[in-house]
CSV table of C-alpha atoms in Angstrom, one decimal:
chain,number,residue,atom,x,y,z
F,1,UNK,CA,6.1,-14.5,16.9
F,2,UNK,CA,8.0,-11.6,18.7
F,3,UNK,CA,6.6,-7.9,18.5
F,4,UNK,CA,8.5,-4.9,19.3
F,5,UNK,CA,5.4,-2.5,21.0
F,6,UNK,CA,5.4,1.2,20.2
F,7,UNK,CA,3.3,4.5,20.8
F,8,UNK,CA,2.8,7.4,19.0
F,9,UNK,CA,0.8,9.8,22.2
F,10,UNK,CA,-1.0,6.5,23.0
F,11,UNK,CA,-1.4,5.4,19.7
F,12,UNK,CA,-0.1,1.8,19.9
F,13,UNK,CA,1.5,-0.2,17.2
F,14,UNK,CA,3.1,-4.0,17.0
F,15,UNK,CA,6.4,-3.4,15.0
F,16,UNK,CA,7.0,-6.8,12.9
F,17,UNK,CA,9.2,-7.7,10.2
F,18,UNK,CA,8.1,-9.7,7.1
F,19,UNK,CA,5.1,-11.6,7.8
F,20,UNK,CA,4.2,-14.0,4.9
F,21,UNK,CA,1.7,-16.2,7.0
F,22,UNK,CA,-0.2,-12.8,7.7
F,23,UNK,CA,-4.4,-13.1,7.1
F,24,UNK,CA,-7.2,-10.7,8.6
F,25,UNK,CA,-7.8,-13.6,11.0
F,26,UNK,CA,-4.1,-14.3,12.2
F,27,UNK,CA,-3.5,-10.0,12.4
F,28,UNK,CA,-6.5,-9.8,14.6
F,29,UNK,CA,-5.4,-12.2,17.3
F,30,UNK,CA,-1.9,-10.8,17.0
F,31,UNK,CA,-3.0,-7.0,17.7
F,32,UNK,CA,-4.7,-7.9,20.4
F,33,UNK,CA,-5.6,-4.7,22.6
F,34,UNK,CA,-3.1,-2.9,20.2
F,35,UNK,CA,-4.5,-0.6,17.6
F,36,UNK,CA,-2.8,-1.8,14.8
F,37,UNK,CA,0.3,-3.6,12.7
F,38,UNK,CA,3.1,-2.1,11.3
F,39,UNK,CA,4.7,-5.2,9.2
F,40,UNK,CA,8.3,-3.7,8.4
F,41,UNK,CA,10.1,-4.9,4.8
F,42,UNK,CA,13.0,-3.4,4.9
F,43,UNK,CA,15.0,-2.4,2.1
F,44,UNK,CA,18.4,-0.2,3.6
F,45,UNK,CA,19.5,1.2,6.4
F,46,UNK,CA,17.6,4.2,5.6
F,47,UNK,CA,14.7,3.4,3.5
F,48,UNK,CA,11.8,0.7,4.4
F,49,UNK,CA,8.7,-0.5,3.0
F,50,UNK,CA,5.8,-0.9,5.3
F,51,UNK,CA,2.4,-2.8,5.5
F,52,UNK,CA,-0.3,-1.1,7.8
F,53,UNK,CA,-2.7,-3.2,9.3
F,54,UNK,CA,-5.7,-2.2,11.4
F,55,UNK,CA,-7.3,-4.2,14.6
F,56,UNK,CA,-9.6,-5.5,12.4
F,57,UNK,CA,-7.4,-7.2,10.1
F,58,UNK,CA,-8.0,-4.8,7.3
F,59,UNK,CA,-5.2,-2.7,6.0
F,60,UNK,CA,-5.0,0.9,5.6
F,61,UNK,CA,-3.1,3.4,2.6
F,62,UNK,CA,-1.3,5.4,4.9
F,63,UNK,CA,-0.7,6.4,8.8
F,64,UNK,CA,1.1,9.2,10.2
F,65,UNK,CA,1.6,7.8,13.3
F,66,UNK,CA,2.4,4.2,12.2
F,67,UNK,CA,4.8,5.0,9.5
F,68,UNK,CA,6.3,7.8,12.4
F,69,UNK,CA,6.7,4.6,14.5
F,70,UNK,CA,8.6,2.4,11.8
F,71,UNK,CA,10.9,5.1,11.3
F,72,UNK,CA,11.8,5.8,14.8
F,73,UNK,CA,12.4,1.9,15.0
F,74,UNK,CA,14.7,1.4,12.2
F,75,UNK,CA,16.9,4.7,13.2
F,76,UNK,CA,17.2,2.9,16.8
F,77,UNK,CA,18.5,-0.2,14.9
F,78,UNK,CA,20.8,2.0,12.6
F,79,UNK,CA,21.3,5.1,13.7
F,80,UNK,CA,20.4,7.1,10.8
F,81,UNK,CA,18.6,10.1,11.0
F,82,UNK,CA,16.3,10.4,8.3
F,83,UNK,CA,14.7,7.5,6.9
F,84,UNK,CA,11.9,7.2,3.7
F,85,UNK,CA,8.9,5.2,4.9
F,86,UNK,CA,7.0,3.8,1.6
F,87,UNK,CA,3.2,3.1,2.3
F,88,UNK,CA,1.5,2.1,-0.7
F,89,UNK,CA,1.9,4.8,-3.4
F,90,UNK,CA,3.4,7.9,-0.8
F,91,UNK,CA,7.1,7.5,0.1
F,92,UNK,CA,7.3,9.7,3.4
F,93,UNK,CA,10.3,11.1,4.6
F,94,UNK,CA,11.0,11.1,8.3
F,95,UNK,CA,13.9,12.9,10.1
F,96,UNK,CA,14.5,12.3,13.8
F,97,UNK,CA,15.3,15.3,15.4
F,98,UNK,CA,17.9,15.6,18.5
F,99,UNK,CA,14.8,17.1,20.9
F,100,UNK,CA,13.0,13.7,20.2
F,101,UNK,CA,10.6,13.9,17.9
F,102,UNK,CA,10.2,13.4,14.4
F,103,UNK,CA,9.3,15.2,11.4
F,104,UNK,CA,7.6,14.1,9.0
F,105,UNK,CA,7.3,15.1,4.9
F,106,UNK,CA,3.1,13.3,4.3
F,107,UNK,CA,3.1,15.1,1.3
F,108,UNK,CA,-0.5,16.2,-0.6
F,109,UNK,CA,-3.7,17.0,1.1
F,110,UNK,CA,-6.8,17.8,-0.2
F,111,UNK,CA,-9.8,19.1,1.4
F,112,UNK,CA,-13.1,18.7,-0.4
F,113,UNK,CA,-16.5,20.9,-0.2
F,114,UNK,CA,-18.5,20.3,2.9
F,115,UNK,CA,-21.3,17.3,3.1
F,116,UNK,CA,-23.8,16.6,4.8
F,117,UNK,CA,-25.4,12.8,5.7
F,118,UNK,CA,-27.7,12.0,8.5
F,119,UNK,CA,-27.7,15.6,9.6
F,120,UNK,CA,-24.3,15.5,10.2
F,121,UNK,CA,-22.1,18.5,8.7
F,122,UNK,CA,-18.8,17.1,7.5
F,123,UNK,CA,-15.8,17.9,5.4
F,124,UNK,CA,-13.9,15.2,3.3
F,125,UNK,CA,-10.1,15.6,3.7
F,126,UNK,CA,-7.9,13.3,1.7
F,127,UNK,CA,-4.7,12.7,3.1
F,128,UNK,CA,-3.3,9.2,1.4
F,129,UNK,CA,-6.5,7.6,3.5
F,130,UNK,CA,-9.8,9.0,4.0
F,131,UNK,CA,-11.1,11.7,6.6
F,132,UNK,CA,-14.4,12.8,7.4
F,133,UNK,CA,-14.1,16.2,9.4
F,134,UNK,CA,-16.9,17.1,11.8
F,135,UNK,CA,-16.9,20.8,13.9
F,136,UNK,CA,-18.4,20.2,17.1
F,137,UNK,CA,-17.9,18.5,20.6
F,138,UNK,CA,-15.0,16.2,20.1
F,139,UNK,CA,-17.2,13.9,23.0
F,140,UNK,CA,-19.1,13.7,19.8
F,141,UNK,CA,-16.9,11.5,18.1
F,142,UNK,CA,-18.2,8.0,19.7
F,143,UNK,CA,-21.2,8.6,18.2
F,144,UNK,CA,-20.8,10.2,14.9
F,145,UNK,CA,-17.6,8.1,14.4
F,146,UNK,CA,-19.2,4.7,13.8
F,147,UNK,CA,-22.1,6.7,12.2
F,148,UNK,CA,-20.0,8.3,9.5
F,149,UNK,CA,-17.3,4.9,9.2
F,150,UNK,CA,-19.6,3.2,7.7
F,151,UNK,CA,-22.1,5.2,5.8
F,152,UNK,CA,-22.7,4.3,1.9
F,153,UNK,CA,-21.0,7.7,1.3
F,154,UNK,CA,-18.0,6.1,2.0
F,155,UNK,CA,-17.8,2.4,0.6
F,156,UNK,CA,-14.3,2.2,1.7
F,157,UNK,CA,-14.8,3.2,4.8
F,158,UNK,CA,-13.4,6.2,6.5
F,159,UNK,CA,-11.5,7.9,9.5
F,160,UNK,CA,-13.7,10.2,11.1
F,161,UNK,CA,-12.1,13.5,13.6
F,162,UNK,CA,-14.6,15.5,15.7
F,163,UNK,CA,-12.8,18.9,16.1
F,164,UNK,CA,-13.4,22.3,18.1
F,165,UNK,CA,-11.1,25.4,17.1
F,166,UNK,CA,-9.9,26.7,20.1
F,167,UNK,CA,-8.3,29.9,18.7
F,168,UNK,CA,-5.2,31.0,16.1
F,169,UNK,CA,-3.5,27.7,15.0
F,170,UNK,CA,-5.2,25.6,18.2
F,171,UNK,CA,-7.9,22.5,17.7
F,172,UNK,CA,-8.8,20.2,20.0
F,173,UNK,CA,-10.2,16.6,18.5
F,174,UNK,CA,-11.0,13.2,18.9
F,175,UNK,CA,-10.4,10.5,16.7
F,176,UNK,CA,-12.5,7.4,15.4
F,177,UNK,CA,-10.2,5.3,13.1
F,178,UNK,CA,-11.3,3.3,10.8
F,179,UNK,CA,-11.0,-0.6,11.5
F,180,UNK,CA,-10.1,0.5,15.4
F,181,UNK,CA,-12.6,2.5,16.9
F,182,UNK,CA,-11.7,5.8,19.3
F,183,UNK,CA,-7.9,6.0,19.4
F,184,UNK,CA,-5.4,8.4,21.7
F,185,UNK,CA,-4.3,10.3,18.5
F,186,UNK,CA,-3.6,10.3,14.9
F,187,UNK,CA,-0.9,11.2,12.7
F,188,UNK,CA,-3.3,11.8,9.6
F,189,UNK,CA,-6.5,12.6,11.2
F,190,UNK,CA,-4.2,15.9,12.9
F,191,UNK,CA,-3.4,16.9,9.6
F,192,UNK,CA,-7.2,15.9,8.2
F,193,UNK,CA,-8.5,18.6,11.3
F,194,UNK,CA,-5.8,21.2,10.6
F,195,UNK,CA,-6.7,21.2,6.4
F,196,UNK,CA,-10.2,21.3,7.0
F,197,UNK,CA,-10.4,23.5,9.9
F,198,UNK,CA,-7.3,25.3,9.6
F,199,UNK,CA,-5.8,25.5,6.4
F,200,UNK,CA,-2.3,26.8,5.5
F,201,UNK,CA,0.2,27.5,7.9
F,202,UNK,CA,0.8,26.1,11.4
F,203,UNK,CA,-1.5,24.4,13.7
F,204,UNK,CA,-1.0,22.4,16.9
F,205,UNK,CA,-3.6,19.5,16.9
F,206,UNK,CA,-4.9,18.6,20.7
F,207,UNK,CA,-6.0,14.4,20.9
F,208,UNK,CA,-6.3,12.9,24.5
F,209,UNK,CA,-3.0,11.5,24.1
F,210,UNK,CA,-1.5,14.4,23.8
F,211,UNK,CA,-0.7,17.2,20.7
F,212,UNK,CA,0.9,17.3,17.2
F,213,UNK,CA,1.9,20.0,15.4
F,214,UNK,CA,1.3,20.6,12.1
F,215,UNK,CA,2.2,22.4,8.8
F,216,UNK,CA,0.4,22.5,5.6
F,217,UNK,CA,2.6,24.8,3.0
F,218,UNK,CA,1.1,24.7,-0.7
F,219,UNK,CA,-1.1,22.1,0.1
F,220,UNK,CA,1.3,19.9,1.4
F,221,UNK,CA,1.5,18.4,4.9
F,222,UNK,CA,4.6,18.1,7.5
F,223,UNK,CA,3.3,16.7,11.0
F,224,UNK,CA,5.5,16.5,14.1
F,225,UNK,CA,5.4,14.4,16.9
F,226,UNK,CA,6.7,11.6,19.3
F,227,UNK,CA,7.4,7.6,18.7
F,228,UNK,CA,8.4,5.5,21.8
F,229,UNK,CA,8.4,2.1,22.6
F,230,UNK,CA,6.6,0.9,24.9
């Protein structure tokens, strides 16, 4: 089975086409020390369907940076320049811009009222997939991230960010993705950390891969950011 191998600021996905012999078991061995599976259907030269799997072999509603990835990948095959991306119910629209990155249209967000569960102050964000927000050292996140993942509050699990505001429009976080563990970055878990700690308008997101921007108008989301192969 060939892979093409892409990053989104670290973030690194297996690009695949149809996969019909795909289980949790055969996924896992395929990902390797990848974070994840973008299995590509595609339906025109500007329009695919996607299938998002995590290390584990689970498979997740929605990703920012993986559906980023499968758009950047089918423009290089056909040149277009915006492309819809459908991952489970959200159709996200993706236009590749001549500087090199990519903007994307994640459409709704929606930030709950803040929790708390073993002593640990969160806010639920839901952003297509699920978000748990936590204020504080983002060197935090390796222990509150497997902490919150998998608490009974969530029975689906959950992505978990562990964000400090640095000033107007700047947070600096750390991601724990669900199914993966600590990643470089994330496409949704930047807009989870802007909603919730943020709100409306622009904010630039800081992961140790490196930033995203994002912009959350009327309670909708546009993130910007790379996609390269590796």
């Amino acid at each position: 089975m060939r892979f093409s191998s892409w990053h989104a600021l670290g973030n690194v996905y297996l690009v695949a086409p149809p996969l019909p012999d795909a289980t949790p078991e055969r996924v896992r061995a395929w990902v390797g020390d990848a974070d994840g599976l973008v299995e590509v259907k595609r339906i025109a030269d500007d329009a695919a369907e996607v299938v998002i799997w995590n290390a584990d072999g689970s498979q997740a509603e929605l990703s920012g940076n993986a559906t980023r990835i499968a758009a950047a990948w089918l423009a290089r095959q056909t040149g277009a320049e915006a492309v819809r991306i459908l991952a489970g119910d959200r159709e996200v629209v993706v236009r590749l811009r001549p500087d090199g990155l990519a903007e994307q249209e994640l459409g709704e967000v929606r930030v709950g009222a803040e929790e708390a569960v073993e002593g640990i102050s969160f806010v639920p964000v839901d952003v297509g997939n699920p978000h748990a927000v936590v204020q504080g050292d983002p060197a935090d996140v390796t222990r509150i991230g497997p902490l919150l993942e998998t608490h009974p509050r969530f029975p689906q699990r959950t992505n978990v960010q562990v964000a400090h505001v640095d000033g107007p429009g700047t947070v600096t976080a750390r991601v724990w993705e669900r199914g993966v563990g600590e990643t470089a970055s994330s496409g949704t878990g930047a807009v989870a950390v802007a909603a919730a700690c943020v709100g409306e308008g622009e904010t630039v997101v800081r992961f140790p891969g490196g930033a995203l921007t994002v912009r959350i108008e009327g309670g909708r989301a546009t993130l910007i950011g790379p996609a390269e192969p590796v």
